[in-house]
mmCIF file of C-alpha atoms in Angstrom:
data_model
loop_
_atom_site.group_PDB
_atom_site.id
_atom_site.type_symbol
_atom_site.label_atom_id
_atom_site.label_comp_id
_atom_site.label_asym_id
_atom_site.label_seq_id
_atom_site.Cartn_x
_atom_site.Cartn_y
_atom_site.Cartn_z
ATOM 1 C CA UNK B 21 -11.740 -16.746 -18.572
ATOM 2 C CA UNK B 22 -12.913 -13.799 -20.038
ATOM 3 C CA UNK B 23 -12.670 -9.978 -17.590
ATOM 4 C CA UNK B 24 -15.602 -7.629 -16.848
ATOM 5 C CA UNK B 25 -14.460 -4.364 -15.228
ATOM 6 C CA UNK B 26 -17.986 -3.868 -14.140
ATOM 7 C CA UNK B 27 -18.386 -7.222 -12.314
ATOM 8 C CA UNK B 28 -15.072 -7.442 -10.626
ATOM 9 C CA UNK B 29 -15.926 -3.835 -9.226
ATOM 10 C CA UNK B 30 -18.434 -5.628 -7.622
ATOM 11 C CA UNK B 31 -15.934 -8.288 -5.640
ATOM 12 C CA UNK B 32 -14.636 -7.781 -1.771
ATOM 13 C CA UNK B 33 -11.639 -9.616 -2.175
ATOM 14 C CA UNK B 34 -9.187 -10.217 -4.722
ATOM 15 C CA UNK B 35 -6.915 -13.790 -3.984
ATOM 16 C CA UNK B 36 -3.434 -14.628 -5.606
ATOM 17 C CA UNK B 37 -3.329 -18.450 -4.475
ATOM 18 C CA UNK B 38 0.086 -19.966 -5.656
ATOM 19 C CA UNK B 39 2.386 -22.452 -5.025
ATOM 20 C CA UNK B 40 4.802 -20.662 -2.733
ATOM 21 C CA UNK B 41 2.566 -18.117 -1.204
ATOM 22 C CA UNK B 42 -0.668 -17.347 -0.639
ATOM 23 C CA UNK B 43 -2.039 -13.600 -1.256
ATOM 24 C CA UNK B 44 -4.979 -11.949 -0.331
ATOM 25 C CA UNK B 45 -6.676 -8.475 -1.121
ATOM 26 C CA UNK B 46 -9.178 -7.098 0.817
ATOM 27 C CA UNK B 47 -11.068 -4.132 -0.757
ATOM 28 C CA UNK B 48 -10.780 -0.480 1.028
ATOM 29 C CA UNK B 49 -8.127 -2.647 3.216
ATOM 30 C CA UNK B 50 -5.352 -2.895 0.847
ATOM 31 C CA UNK B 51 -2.902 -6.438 1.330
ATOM 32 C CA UNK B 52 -4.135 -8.396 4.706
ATOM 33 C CA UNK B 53 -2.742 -11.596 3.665
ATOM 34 C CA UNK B 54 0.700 -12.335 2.626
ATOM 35 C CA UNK B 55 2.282 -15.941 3.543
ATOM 36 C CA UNK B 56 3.834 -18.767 2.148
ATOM 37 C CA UNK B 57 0.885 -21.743 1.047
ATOM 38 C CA UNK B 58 2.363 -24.451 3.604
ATOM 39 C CA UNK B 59 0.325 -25.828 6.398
ATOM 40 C CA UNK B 60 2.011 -28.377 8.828
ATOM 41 C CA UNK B 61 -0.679 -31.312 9.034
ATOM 42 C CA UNK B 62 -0.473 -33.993 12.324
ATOM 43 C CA UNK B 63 -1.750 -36.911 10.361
ATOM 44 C CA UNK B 64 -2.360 -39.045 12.737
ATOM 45 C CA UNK B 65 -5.395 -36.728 13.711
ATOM 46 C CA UNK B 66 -5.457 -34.803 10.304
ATOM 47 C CA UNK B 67 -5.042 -31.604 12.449
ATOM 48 C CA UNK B 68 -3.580 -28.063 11.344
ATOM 49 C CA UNK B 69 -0.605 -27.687 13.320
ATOM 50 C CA UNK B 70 0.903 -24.117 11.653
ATOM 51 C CA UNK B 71 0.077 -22.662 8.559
ATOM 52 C CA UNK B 72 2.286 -20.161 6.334
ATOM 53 C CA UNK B 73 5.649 -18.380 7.892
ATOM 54 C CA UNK B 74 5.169 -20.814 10.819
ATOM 55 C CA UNK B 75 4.916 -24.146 8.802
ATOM 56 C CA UNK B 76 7.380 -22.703 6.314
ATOM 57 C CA UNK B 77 9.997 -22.465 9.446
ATOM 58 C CA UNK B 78 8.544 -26.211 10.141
ATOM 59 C CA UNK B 79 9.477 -27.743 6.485
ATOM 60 C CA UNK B 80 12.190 -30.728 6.669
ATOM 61 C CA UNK B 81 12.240 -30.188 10.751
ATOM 62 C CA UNK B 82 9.320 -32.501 12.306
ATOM 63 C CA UNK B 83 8.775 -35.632 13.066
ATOM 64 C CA UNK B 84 7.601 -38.666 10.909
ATOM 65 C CA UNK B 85 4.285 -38.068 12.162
ATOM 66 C CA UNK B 86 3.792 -34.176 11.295
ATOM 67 C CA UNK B 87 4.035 -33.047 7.638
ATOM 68 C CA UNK B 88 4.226 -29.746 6.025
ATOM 69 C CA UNK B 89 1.942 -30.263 3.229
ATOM 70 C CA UNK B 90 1.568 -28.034 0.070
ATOM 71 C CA UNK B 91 -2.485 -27.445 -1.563
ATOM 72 C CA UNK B 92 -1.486 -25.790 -5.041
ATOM 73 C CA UNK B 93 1.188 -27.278 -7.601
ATOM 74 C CA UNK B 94 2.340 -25.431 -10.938
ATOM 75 C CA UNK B 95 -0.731 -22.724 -9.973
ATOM 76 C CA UNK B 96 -3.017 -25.472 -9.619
ATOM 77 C CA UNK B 97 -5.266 -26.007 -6.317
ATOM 78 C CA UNK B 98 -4.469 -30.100 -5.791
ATOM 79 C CA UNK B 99 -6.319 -30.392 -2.252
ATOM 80 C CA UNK B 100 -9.062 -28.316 -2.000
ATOM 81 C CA UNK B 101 -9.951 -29.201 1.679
ATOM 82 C CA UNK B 102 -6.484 -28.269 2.529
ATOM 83 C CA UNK B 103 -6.524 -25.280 0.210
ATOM 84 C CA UNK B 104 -9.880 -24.356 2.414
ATOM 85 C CA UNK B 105 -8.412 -24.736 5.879
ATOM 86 C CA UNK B 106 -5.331 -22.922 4.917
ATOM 87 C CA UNK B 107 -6.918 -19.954 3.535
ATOM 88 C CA UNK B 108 -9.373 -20.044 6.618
ATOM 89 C CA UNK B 109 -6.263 -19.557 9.135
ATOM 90 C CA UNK B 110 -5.137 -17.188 7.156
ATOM 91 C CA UNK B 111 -7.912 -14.900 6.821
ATOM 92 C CA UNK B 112 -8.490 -14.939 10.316
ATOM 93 C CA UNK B 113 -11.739 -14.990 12.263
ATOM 94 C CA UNK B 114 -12.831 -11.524 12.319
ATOM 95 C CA UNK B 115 -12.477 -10.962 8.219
ATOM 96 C CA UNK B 116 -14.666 -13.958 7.819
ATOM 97 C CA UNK B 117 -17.116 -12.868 9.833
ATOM 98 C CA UNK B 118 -17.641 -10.270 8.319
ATOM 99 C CA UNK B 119 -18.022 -12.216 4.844
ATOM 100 C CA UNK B 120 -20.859 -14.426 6.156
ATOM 101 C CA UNK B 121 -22.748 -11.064 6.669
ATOM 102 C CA UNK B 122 -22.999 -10.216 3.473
ATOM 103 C CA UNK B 123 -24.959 -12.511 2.018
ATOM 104 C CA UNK B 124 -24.101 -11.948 -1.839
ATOM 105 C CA UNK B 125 -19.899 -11.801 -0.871
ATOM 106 C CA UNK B 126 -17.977 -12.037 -4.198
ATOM 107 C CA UNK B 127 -14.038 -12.823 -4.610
ATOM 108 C CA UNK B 128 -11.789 -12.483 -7.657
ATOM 109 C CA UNK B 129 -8.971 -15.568 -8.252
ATOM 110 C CA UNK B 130 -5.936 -15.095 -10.445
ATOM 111 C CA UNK B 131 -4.989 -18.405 -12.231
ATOM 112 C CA UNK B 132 -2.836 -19.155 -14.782
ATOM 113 C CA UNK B 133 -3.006 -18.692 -18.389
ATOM 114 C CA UNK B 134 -4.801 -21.904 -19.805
ATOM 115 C CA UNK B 135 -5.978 -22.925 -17.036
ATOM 116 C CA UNK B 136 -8.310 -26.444 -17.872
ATOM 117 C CA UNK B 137 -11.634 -26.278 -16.786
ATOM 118 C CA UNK B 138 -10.695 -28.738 -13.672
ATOM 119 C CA UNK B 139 -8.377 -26.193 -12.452
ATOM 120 C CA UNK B 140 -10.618 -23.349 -12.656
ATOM 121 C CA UNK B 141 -13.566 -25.595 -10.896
ATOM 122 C CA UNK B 142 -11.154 -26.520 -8.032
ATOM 123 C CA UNK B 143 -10.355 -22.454 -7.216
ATOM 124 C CA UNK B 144 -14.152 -21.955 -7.276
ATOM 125 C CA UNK B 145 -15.169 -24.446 -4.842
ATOM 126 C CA UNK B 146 -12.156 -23.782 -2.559
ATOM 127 C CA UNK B 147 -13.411 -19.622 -2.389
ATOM 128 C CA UNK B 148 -17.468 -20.608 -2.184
ATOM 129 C CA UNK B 149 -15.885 -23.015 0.711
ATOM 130 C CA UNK B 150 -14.953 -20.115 2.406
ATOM 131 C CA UNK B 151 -18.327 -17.928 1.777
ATOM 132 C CA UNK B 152 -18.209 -16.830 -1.515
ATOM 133 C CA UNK B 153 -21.517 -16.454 -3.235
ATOM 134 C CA UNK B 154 -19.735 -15.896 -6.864
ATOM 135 C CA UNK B 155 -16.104 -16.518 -7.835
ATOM 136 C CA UNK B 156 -15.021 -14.220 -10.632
ATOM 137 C CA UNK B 157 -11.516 -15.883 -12.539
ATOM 138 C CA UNK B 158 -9.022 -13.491 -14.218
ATOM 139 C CA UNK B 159 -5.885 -14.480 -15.928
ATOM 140 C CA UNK B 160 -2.771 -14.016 -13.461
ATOM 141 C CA UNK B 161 -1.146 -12.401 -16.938
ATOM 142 C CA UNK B 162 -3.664 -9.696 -17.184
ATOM 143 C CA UNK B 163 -3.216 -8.850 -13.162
ATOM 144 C CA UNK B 164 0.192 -8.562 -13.207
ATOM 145 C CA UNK B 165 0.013 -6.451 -15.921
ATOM 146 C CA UNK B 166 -2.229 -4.278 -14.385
ATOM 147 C CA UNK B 167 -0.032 -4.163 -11.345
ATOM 148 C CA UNK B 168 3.070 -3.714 -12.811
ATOM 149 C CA UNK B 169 1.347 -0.596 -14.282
ATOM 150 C CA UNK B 170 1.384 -1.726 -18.247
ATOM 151 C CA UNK B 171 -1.445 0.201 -19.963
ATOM 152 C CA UNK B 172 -3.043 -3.180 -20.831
ATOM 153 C CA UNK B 173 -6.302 -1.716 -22.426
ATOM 154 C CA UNK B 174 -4.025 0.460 -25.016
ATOM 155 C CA UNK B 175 -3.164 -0.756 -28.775
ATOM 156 C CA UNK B 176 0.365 -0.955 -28.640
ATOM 157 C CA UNK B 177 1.769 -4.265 -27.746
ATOM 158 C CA UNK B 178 3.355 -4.981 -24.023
ATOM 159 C CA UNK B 179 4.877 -8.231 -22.822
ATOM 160 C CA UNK B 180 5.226 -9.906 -19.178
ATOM 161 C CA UNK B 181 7.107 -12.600 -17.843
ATOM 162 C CA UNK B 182 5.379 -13.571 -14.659
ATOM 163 C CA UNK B 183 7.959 -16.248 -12.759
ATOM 164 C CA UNK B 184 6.484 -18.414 -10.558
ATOM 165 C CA UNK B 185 7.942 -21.119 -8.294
ATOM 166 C CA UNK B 186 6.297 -23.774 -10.076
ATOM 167 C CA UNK B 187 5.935 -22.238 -13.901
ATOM 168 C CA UNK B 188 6.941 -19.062 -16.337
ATOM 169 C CA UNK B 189 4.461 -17.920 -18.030
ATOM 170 C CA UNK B 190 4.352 -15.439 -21.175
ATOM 171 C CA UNK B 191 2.499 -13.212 -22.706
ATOM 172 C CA UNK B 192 2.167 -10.294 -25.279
ATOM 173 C CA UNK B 193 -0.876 -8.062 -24.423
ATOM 174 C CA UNK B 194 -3.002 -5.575 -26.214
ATOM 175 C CA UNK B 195 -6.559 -3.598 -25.750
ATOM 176 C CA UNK B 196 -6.849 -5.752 -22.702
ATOM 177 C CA UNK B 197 -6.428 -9.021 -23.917
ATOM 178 C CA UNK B 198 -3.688 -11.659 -24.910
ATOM 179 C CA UNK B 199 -2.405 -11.688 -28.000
ATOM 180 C CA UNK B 200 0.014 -14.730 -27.830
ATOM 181 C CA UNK B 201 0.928 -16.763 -24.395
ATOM 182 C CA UNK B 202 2.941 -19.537 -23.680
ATOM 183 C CA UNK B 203 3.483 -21.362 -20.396
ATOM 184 C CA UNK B 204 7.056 -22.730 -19.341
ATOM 185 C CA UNK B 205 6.949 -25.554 -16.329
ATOM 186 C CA UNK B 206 10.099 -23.798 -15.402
ATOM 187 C CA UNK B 207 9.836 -21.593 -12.283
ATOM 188 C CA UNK B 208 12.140 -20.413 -9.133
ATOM 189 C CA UNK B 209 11.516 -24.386 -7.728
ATOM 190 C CA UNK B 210 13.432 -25.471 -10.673
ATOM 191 C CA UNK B 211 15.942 -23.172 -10.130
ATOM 192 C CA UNK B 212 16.869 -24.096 -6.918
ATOM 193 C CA UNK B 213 17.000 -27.756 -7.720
ATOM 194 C CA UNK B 214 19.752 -27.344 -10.141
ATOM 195 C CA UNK B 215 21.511 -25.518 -7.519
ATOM 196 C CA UNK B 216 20.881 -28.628 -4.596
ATOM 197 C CA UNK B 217 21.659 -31.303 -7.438
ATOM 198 C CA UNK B 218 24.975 -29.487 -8.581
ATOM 199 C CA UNK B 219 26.215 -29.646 -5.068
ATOM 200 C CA UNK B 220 25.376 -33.316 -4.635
ATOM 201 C CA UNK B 221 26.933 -34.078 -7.883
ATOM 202 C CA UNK B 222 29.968 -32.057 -7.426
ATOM 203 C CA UNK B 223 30.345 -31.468 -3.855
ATOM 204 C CA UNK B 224 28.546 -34.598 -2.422
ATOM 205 C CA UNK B 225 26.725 -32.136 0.039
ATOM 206 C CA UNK B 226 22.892 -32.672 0.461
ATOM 207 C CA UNK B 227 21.608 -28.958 0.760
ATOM 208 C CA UNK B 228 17.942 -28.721 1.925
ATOM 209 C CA UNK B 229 15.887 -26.229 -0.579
ATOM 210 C CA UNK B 230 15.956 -23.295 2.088
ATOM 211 C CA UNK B 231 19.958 -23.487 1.862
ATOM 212 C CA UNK B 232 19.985 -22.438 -2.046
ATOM 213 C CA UNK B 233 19.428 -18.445 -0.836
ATOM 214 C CA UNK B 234 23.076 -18.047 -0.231
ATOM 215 C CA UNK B 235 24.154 -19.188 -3.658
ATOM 216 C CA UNK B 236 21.539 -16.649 -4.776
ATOM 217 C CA UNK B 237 23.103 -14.086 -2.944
ATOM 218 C CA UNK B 238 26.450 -14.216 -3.526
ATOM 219 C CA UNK B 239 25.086 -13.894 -7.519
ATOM 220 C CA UNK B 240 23.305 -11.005 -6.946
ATOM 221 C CA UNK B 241 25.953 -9.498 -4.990
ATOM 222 C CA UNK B 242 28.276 -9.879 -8.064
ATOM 223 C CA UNK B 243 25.642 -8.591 -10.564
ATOM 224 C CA UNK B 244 25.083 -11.729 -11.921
ATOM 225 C CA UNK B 245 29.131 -12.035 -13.109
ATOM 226 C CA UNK B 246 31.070 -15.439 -13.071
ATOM 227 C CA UNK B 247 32.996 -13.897 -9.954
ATOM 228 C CA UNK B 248 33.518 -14.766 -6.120
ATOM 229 C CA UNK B 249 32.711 -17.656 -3.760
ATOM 230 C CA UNK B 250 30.482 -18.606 -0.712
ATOM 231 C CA UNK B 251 30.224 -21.082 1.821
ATOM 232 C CA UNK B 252 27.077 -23.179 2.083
ATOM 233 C CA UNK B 253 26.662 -25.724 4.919
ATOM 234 C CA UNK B 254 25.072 -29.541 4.309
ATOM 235 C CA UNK B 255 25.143 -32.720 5.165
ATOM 236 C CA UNK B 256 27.947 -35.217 3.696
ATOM 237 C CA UNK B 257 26.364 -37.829 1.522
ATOM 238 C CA UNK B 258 28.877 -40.460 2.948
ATOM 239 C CA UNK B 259 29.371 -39.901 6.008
ATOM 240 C CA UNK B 260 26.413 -37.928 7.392
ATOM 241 C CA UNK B 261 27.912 -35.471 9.213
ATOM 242 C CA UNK B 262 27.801 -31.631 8.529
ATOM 243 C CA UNK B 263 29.805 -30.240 6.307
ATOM 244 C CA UNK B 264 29.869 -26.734 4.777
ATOM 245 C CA UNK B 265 31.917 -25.929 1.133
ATOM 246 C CA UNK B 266 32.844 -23.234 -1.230
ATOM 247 C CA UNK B 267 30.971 -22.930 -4.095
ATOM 248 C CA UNK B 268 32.132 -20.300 -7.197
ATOM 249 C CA UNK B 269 29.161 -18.260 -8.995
ATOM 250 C CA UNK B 270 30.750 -19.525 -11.689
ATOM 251 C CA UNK B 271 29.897 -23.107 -11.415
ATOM 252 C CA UNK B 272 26.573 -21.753 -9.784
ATOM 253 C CA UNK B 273 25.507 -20.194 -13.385
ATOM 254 C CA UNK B 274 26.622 -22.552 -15.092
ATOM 255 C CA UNK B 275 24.178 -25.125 -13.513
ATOM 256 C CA UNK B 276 21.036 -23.170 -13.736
ATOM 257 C CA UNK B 277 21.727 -22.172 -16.939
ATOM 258 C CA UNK B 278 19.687 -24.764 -18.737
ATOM 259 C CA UNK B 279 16.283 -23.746 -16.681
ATOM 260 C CA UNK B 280 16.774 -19.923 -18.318
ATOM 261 C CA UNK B 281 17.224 -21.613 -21.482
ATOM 262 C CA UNK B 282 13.754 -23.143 -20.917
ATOM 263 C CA UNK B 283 12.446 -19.762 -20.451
ATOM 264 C CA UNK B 284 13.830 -17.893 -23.255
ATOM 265 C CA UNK B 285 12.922 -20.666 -25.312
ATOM 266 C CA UNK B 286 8.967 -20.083 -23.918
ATOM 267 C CA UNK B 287 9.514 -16.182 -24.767
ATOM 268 C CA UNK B 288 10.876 -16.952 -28.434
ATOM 269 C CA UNK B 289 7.569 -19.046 -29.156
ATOM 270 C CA UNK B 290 5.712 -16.352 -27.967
ATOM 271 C CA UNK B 291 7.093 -13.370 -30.206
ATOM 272 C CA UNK B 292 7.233 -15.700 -33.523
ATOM 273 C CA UNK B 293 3.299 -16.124 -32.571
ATOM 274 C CA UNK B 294 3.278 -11.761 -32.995
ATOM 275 C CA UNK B 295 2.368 -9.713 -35.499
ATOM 276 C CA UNK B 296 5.153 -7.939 -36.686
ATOM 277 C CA UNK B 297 4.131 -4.483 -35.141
ATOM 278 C CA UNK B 298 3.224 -5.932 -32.097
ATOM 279 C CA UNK B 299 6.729 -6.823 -32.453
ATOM 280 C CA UNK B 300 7.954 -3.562 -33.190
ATOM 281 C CA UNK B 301 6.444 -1.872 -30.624
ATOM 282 C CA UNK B 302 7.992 -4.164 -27.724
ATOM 283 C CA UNK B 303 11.402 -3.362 -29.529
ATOM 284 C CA UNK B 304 11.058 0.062 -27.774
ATOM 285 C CA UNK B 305 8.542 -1.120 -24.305
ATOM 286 C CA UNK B 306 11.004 -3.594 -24.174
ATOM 287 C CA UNK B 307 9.779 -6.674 -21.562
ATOM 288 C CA UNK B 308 8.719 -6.443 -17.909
ATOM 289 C CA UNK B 309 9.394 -9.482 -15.383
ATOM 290 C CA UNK B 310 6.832 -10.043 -12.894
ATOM 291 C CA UNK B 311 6.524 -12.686 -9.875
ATOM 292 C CA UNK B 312 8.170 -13.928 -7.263
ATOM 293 C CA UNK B 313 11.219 -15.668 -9.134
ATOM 294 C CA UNK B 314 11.868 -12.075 -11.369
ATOM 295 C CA UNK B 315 14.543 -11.592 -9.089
ATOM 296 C CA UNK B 316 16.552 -14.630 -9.911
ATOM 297 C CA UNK B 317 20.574 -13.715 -10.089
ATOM 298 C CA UNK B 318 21.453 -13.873 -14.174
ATOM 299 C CA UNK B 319 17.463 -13.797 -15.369
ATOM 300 C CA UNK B 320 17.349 -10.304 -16.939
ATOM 301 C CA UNK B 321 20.799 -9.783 -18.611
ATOM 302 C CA UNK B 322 20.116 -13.331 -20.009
ATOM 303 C CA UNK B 323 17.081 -12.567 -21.855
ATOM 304 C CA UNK B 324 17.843 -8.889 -23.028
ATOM 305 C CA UNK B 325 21.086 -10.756 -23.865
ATOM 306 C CA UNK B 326 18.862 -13.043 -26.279
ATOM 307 C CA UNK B 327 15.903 -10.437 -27.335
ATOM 308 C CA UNK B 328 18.312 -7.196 -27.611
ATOM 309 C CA UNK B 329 14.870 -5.883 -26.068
ATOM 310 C CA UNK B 330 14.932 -3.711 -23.117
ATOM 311 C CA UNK B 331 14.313 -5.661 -19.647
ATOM 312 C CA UNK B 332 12.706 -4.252 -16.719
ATOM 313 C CA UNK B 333 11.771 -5.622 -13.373
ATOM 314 C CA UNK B 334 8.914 -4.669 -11.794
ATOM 315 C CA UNK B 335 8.877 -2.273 -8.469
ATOM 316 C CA UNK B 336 7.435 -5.243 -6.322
ATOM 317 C CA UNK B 337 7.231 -8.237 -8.643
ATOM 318 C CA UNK B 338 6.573 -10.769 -6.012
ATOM 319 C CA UNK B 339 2.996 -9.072 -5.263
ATOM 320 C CA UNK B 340 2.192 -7.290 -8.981
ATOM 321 C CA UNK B 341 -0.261 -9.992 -9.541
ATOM 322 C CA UNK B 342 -2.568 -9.473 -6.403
ATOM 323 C CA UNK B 343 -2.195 -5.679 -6.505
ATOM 324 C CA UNK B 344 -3.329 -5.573 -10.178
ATOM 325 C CA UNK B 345 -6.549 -7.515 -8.988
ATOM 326 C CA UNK B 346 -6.902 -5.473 -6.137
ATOM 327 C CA UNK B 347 -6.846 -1.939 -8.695
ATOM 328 C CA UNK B 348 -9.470 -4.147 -10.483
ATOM 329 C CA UNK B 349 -11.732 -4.653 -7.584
ATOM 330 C CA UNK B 350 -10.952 -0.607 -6.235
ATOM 331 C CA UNK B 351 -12.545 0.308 -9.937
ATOM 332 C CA UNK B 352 -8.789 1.859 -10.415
ATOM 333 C CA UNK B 353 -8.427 0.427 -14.008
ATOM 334 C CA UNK B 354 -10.877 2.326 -16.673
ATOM 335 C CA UNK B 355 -11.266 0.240 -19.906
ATOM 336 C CA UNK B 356 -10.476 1.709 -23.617
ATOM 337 C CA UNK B 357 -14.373 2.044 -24.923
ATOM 338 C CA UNK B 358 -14.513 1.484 -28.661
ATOM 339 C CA UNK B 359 -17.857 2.041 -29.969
ATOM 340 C CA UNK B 360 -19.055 0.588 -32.796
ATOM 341 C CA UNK B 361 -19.560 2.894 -36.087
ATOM 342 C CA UNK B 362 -22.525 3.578 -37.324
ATOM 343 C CA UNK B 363 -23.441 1.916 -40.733
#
């Protein structure tokens, strides 16, 4: 995937497609689109019941014949018929309209670093699907950089960590490119099942996924610190019936410590891969987190714990990525020119 300024400038809507929520960016419109990538499928008659906030509500609630289905894995489109349909409700009627009257309508996609060629193919077709004469493909890295405000196009070195649901991925970024990346599978999804497996382990409560956000409450509450309690409801593994505990933040920690270790272990590989002054220079910048899973209780003062680096979250992580493609698309970011000496 390689990024031209001048022919992104030229695009009418920037997309963040990911596995928990769909983004889009419409230009001189600003965010139009922002909703979790669900759709709640009848498939007895393959129709689209609900799609985003309304099929998210439906998840783990409908009957055998209704199921909330999910297009893109680990950043990946995996159905692009249902990736099309989805994005189609989203959009809404009058916005595609007015695509399919301009007959040359371009899009920008953010996907993620190393993205195989299958991957890439699958976000083009589902975005030509929906009208799009010419699908332009930028590294979700670069975006969020841009949108987290990192002077990407400068020589001094500035790192990311962009947390997904389904995958972490990392990079070190100079003049406008990457320097050294490395993708974790390890993202908030993970996260969250360490929580619902520590309960059934220790608790015997089965905890549906959307029952984790107290336990990541009552960590953020207590900045993170092996302190206080909550009570989460479930269902007893034995008997069925429902049955609500108290969990520590202690224990809580504990059990999703071993997904953080993934991720500082993806942010080591990435700064042996550095030049030394690259290096250097992030020993002051320090290391910006990015994405919808930044936020997770115990994240940051784990890995400036294990960098000694500085670690800063970005204003609105969750949406850095499409607002960086948007400032691409508004002609808001102005490359570094170097021109080439004479001989």
């Amino acid at each position: 995937m390689t990024i031209s300024l001048a022919q992104l400038r030229r695009c009418s809507a920037a997309v963040d497609l990911g596995a928990a929520r769909t983004r889009v960016y419409v230009k001189n419109q600003g965010l139009v689109v922002d909703e979790p990538t669900a759709a709640a499928v009848n498939i007895r008659t393959g129709a689209v019941l609900a799609v985003g906030d309304q099929a998210e509500l439906m998840d783990g609630r409908t009957p055998d014949y209704i199921r909330v289905v999910r297009p893109v894995s680990g950043g990946t489109i995996v159905d692009i018929d249902m990736a099309q349909r989805l994005l189609r409700h989203l959009v809404g009627e009058k916005l595609r309209k007015s695509w399919r009257r301009r007959p040359s309508m371009r899009a920008a996609v953010c996907l993620p670093y190393g993205s195989q060629p299958l991957s890439q193919r699958a976000a083009v077709e589902t975005l030509t699907g929906l009208g799009a004469r010419h699908v332009e493909l930028v590294d979700t890295l670069i975006a969020a950089a841009v949108g987290c405000g990192l002077p990407v196009e400068h020589p001094e070195a500035t790192m990311i960590v962009v947390c997904g649901a389904g995958t972490t991925q990392v990079a070190v970024l100079s003049l406008g490119s990457i320097v050294a990346a490395e993708t974790v599978p390890v993202g908030g999804n993970a996260i969250d099942h360490a929580v619902i497996q520590h309960l059934r382990l220790h608790h015997e409560l089965m905890l549906a996924g959307q029952g984790a956000r107290p336990l990541h409450l009552l960590l953020s509450h207590t900045g993170g610190l092996a302190t206080g309690s909550t009570e989460v409801h479930g269902r007893d593994m034995h008997s069925g019936q429902a049955r609500s505990v108290f969990v520590d933040a202690e224990r809580v920690r504990h059990a999703i410590a071993t997904p953080l270790t993934s991720i500082l272990d993806g942010i080591g590989a990435v700064l042996r891969r550095c030049p030394p002054d690259l290096v250097a220079d992030l020993g002051e910048r320090g290391i910006m987190l990015a994405g919808g899973s930044a936020l997770i209780p115990g994240l940051e003062p784990m890995i400036q714990q294990a960098t000694t680096m500085p670690v800063h979250i970005a204003d609105c992580p969750s949406t850095c990525a499409v607002q960086g493609l948007g400032a691409m698309i508004e002609g808001k970011v102005k490359p570094l020119h170097l021109d080439p000496m004479a001989p």
